[in-house]
mmCIF file of C-alpha atoms in Angstrom:
data_model
loop_
_atom_site.group_PDB
_atom_site.id
_atom_site.type_symbol
_atom_site.label_atom_id
_atom_site.label_comp_id
_atom_site.label_asym_id
_atom_site.label_seq_id
_atom_site.Cartn_x
_atom_site.Cartn_y
_atom_site.Cartn_z
ATOM 1 C CA ASP A 1 -23.935 -13.255 -38.474
ATOM 2 C CA LEU A 2 -26.340 -10.369 -38.434
ATOM 3 C CA LYS A 3 -29.152 -12.445 -36.801
ATOM 4 C CA ASN A 4 -26.847 -13.520 -34.144
ATOM 5 C CA SER A 5 -25.749 -9.955 -33.248
ATOM 6 C CA VAL A 6 -29.208 -8.530 -32.693
ATOM 7 C CA PRO A 7 -31.986 -9.185 -30.142
ATOM 8 C CA SER A 8 -34.676 -11.604 -31.766
ATOM 9 C CA TYR A 9 -37.212 -9.062 -31.443
ATOM 10 C CA ILE A 10 -35.217 -6.702 -33.776
ATOM 11 C CA TRP A 11 -34.544 -9.524 -36.080
ATOM 12 C CA ASP A 12 -38.385 -10.476 -36.182
ATOM 13 C CA LEU A 13 -39.504 -6.804 -36.597
ATOM 14 C CA GLU A 14 -36.905 -5.137 -38.649
ATOM 15 C CA TYR A 15 -35.961 -8.105 -40.998
ATOM 16 C CA LEU A 16 -39.080 -10.508 -40.965
ATOM 17 C CA ALA A 17 -41.627 -7.783 -40.535
ATOM 18 C CA LYS A 18 -43.152 -9.832 -37.701
ATOM 19 C CA PRO A 19 -44.660 -7.892 -34.791
ATOM 20 C CA SER A 20 -43.553 -8.693 -31.214
ATOM 21 C CA GLU A 21 -45.830 -10.610 -29.063
ATOM 22 C CA SER A 22 -44.743 -8.517 -26.073
ATOM 23 C CA ALA A 23 -45.091 -5.149 -27.957
ATOM 24 C CA GLY A 24 -44.725 -2.241 -25.544
ATOM 25 C CA GLN A 25 -42.925 -4.375 -22.919
ATOM 26 C CA LEU A 26 -39.183 -3.168 -22.792
ATOM 27 C CA TYR A 27 -37.703 -6.471 -21.625
ATOM 28 C CA GLY A 28 -39.935 -9.014 -23.538
ATOM 29 C CA GLU A 29 -36.933 -11.269 -23.633
ATOM 30 C CA PHE A 30 -37.182 -11.755 -19.955
ATOM 31 C CA SER A 31 -38.541 -15.233 -18.685
ATOM 32 C CA LEU A 32 -39.042 -16.480 -15.220
ATOM 33 C CA ASP A 33 -38.084 -19.915 -16.217
ATOM 34 C CA ARG A 34 -34.901 -18.945 -18.115
ATOM 35 C CA ASN A 35 -33.652 -16.100 -16.051
ATOM 36 C CA VAL A 36 -34.413 -16.738 -12.446
ATOM 37 C CA LEU A 37 -32.259 -19.120 -10.472
ATOM 38 C CA ASP A 38 -30.635 -19.196 -7.207
ATOM 39 C CA MET A 39 -26.907 -19.789 -7.814
ATOM 40 C CA THR A 40 -25.730 -18.897 -4.414
ATOM 41 C CA GLY A 41 -24.310 -22.181 -3.727
ATOM 42 C CA ARG A 42 -21.850 -21.717 -6.575
ATOM 43 C CA MET A 43 -20.858 -18.130 -5.598
ATOM 44 C CA LYS A 44 -17.367 -19.391 -4.142
ATOM 45 C CA GLU A 45 -16.521 -20.041 -7.962
ATOM 46 C CA ALA A 46 -17.013 -16.438 -8.805
ATOM 47 C CA LYS A 47 -13.682 -14.460 -9.567
ATOM 48 C CA SER A 48 -15.331 -11.006 -10.164
ATOM 49 C CA PHE A 49 -17.945 -9.007 -8.328
ATOM 50 C CA PHE A 50 -20.058 -6.054 -9.467
ATOM 51 C CA ARG A 51 -22.450 -3.523 -8.344
ATOM 52 C CA PHE A 52 -24.893 -1.707 -10.725
ATOM 53 C CA ILE A 53 -26.359 1.656 -9.237
ATOM 54 C CA ASP A 54 -29.148 3.799 -10.317
ATOM 55 C CA TRP A 55 -29.344 6.975 -8.253
ATOM 56 C CA GLY A 56 -32.701 8.358 -7.704
ATOM 57 C CA LEU A 57 -34.032 11.598 -6.249
ATOM 58 C CA ALA A 58 -37.810 11.305 -7.518
ATOM 59 C CA HIS A 59 -37.566 7.635 -7.715
ATOM 60 C CA PRO A 60 -35.641 5.021 -5.489
ATOM 61 C CA THR A 61 -32.029 4.662 -5.434
ATOM 62 C CA VAL A 62 -31.241 1.024 -6.679
ATOM 63 C CA CYS A 63 -28.060 -1.179 -6.380
ATOM 64 C CA LEU A 64 -27.768 -4.666 -7.873
ATOM 65 C CA TYR A 65 -25.034 -7.005 -6.638
ATOM 66 C CA ALA A 66 -23.793 -9.315 -9.047
ATOM 67 C CA CYS A 67 -20.891 -11.650 -9.886
ATOM 68 C CA ILE A 68 -19.773 -13.835 -12.800
ATOM 69 C CA ILE A 69 -19.879 -17.526 -12.579
ATOM 70 C CA GLU A 70 -18.493 -19.447 -15.478
ATOM 71 C CA LYS A 71 -19.996 -17.364 -18.344
ATOM 72 C CA THR A 72 -23.188 -16.135 -16.425
ATOM 73 C CA LEU A 73 -24.019 -12.936 -14.854
ATOM 74 C CA PHE A 74 -25.641 -13.775 -11.659
ATOM 75 C CA ILE A 75 -27.448 -10.879 -9.754
ATOM 76 C CA TYR A 76 -27.642 -12.120 -6.115
ATOM 77 C CA ASP A 77 -29.012 -9.288 -4.278
ATOM 78 C CA GLU A 78 -30.502 -5.736 -4.522
ATOM 79 C CA TYR A 79 -30.868 -2.695 -2.571
ATOM 80 C CA THR A 80 -33.996 -0.246 -3.233
ATOM 81 C CA ARG A 81 -34.657 2.727 -1.150
ATOM 82 C CA ASN A 82 -35.625 6.402 -1.513
ATOM 83 C CA GLY A 83 -35.726 9.519 0.473
ATOM 84 C CA LEU A 84 -32.065 9.233 1.823
ATOM 85 C CA THR A 85 -28.890 11.568 1.149
ATOM 86 C CA ILE A 86 -26.226 10.054 -1.085
ATOM 87 C CA ALA A 87 -24.120 9.463 1.911
ATOM 88 C CA SER A 88 -26.767 7.490 3.592
ATOM 89 C CA HIS A 89 -27.350 5.424 0.304
ATOM 90 C CA CYS A 90 -23.499 4.803 0.192
ATOM 91 C CA ASP A 91 -23.465 3.448 3.921
ATOM 92 C CA ALA A 92 -26.340 1.135 3.123
ATOM 93 C CA ILE A 93 -24.664 -0.084 -0.249
ATOM 94 C CA LYS A 94 -21.412 -0.685 1.366
ATOM 95 C CA SER A 95 -23.063 -2.359 4.436
ATOM 96 C CA ARG A 96 -25.140 -4.729 2.183
ATOM 97 C CA GLY A 97 -22.037 -5.646 0.097
ATOM 98 C CA GLY A 98 -20.208 -6.675 3.445
ATOM 99 C CA ALA A 99 -16.452 -6.989 3.376
ATOM 100 C CA ARG A 100 -16.532 -8.259 -0.234
ATOM 101 C CA SER A 101 -14.354 -6.378 -2.796
ATOM 102 C CA PHE A 102 -16.037 -5.245 -5.826
ATOM 103 C CA ASP A 103 -14.173 -5.063 -9.296
ATOM 104 C CA TRP A 104 -16.505 -2.449 -10.688
ATOM 105 C CA SER A 105 -19.389 -0.220 -9.336
ATOM 106 C CA VAL A 106 -21.374 0.858 -12.621
ATOM 107 C CA ILE A 107 -23.524 3.967 -12.176
ATOM 108 C CA ASP A 108 -26.223 5.493 -14.583
ATOM 109 C CA PRO A 109 -24.290 8.122 -16.676
ATOM 110 C CA SER A 110 -26.865 10.645 -15.466
ATOM 111 C CA ALA A 111 -24.878 10.710 -12.311
ATOM 112 C CA PHE A 112 -22.493 13.181 -13.844
ATOM 113 C CA ARG A 113 -25.170 15.998 -13.317
ATOM 114 C CA ARG A 114 -25.154 17.980 -10.152
ATOM 115 C CA ASP A 115 -26.877 17.141 -6.900
ATOM 116 C CA PRO A 116 -29.437 19.752 -6.315
ATOM 117 C CA ILE A 117 -28.610 20.088 -2.607
ATOM 118 C CA THR A 118 -24.793 19.768 -2.460
ATOM 119 C CA LYS A 119 -24.224 21.239 -5.882
ATOM 120 C CA GLN A 120 -21.626 18.371 -6.514
ATOM 121 C CA SER A 121 -21.667 15.744 -9.247
ATOM 122 C CA ILE A 122 -23.571 12.853 -8.077
ATOM 123 C CA ILE A 123 -20.793 10.459 -9.188
ATOM 124 C CA GLY A 124 -18.335 12.614 -7.124
ATOM 125 C CA GLU A 125 -20.580 12.367 -3.904
ATOM 126 C CA PHE A 126 -20.566 8.568 -4.296
ATOM 127 C CA SER A 127 -16.838 8.570 -4.593
ATOM 128 C CA LYS A 128 -16.367 10.898 -1.799
ATOM 129 C CA ASN A 129 -18.534 8.413 0.251
ATOM 130 C CA GLY A 130 -16.364 5.448 -0.584
ATOM 131 C CA VAL A 131 -18.507 3.995 -3.779
ATOM 132 C CA PHE A 132 -16.247 4.660 -6.615
ATOM 133 C CA CYS A 133 -18.192 4.221 -9.927
ATOM 134 C CA ILE A 134 -17.734 4.275 -13.468
ATOM 135 C CA PRO A 135 -20.517 5.349 -15.924
ATOM 136 C CA GLY A 136 -22.697 2.612 -17.388
ATOM 137 C CA ASP A 137 -24.359 2.606 -20.987
ATOM 138 C CA ASN A 138 -28.041 3.228 -20.857
ATOM 139 C CA THR A 139 -28.289 3.803 -24.628
ATOM 140 C CA ASP A 140 -30.410 1.709 -26.806
ATOM 141 C CA ARG A 141 -27.225 -0.321 -27.441
ATOM 142 C CA GLY A 142 -26.965 -1.114 -23.869
ATOM 143 C CA ILE A 143 -30.529 -1.992 -23.435
ATOM 144 C CA ASP A 144 -30.225 -4.234 -26.483
ATOM 145 C CA ILE A 145 -27.175 -6.061 -25.048
ATOM 146 C CA LEU A 146 -29.233 -6.784 -21.854
ATOM 147 C CA LYS A 147 -32.058 -8.004 -23.938
ATOM 148 C CA MET A 148 -29.736 -10.519 -25.892
ATOM 149 C CA PHE A 149 -28.313 -11.611 -22.507
ATOM 150 C CA LEU A 150 -31.574 -12.322 -21.042
ATOM 151 C CA GLU A 151 -32.781 -14.038 -24.333
ATOM 152 C CA ARG A 152 -29.645 -16.369 -24.250
ATOM 153 C CA GLY A 153 -30.101 -16.928 -20.497
ATOM 154 C CA ILE A 154 -26.644 -15.369 -19.708
ATOM 155 C CA VAL A 155 -28.283 -13.428 -17.020
ATOM 156 C CA LYS A 156 -29.476 -15.219 -13.830
ATOM 157 C CA ILE A 157 -31.320 -13.433 -11.164
ATOM 158 C CA HIS A 158 -31.959 -14.598 -7.565
ATOM 159 C CA PRO A 159 -35.671 -15.016 -6.798
ATOM 160 C CA LYS A 160 -35.401 -12.601 -3.644
ATOM 161 C CA CYS A 161 -34.629 -9.777 -6.056
ATOM 162 C CA ARG A 162 -38.284 -8.896 -6.390
ATOM 163 C CA SER A 163 -38.133 -5.189 -7.449
ATOM 164 C CA LEU A 164 -35.783 -6.277 -10.263
ATOM 165 C CA LEU A 165 -37.914 -8.919 -11.338
ATOM 166 C CA TYR A 166 -41.043 -6.809 -11.068
ATOM 167 C CA GLY A 167 -39.342 -4.326 -13.244
ATOM 168 C CA LEU A 168 -38.099 -6.732 -16.074
ATOM 169 C CA GLU A 169 -41.717 -8.123 -16.205
ATOM 170 C CA ASN A 170 -43.543 -4.905 -16.311
ATOM 171 C CA VAL A 171 -41.731 -1.918 -17.499
ATOM 172 C CA GLN A 172 -43.073 -0.501 -20.754
ATOM 173 C CA TYR A 173 -41.396 1.533 -23.365
ATOM 174 C CA GLY A 174 -41.100 5.173 -22.357
ATOM 175 C CA GLU A 175 -41.193 4.536 -18.659
#
């Protein structure tokens, strides 16, 4: 039961004392063969749609667009841009999503901090501009869940999401 409840890298390292082959790489469980697939032909089967947002001042603002098809989270599009106001990002995020209704928009919990320009909370600014968000989980627990989902092939990513794919392949611990 324990082995099935933790990512394999934790099992190997903590219980078998076996070092990881992808040491230093945050998402060593990611595999192009297992996790990259164009499922757009099946999107009519999707019942729920989501947006995952990471607002950035010094780094780009990112929005991932996803849906659930059967028991698979399919990330089908991405928005990546920096140097814009929150209002401009919200306009672009809404425009890219089209007329589709999203069940949830999840934002990095750091969005509760105040915007240095408007002095308003970032999550409040997103809401004021029509992108209503709930905070995500960016703790080690949230990262471990993503790692398990990647390893088990529960997450599929459209090949056009190049920034996401680059990040999953290259981000190192501490970045």
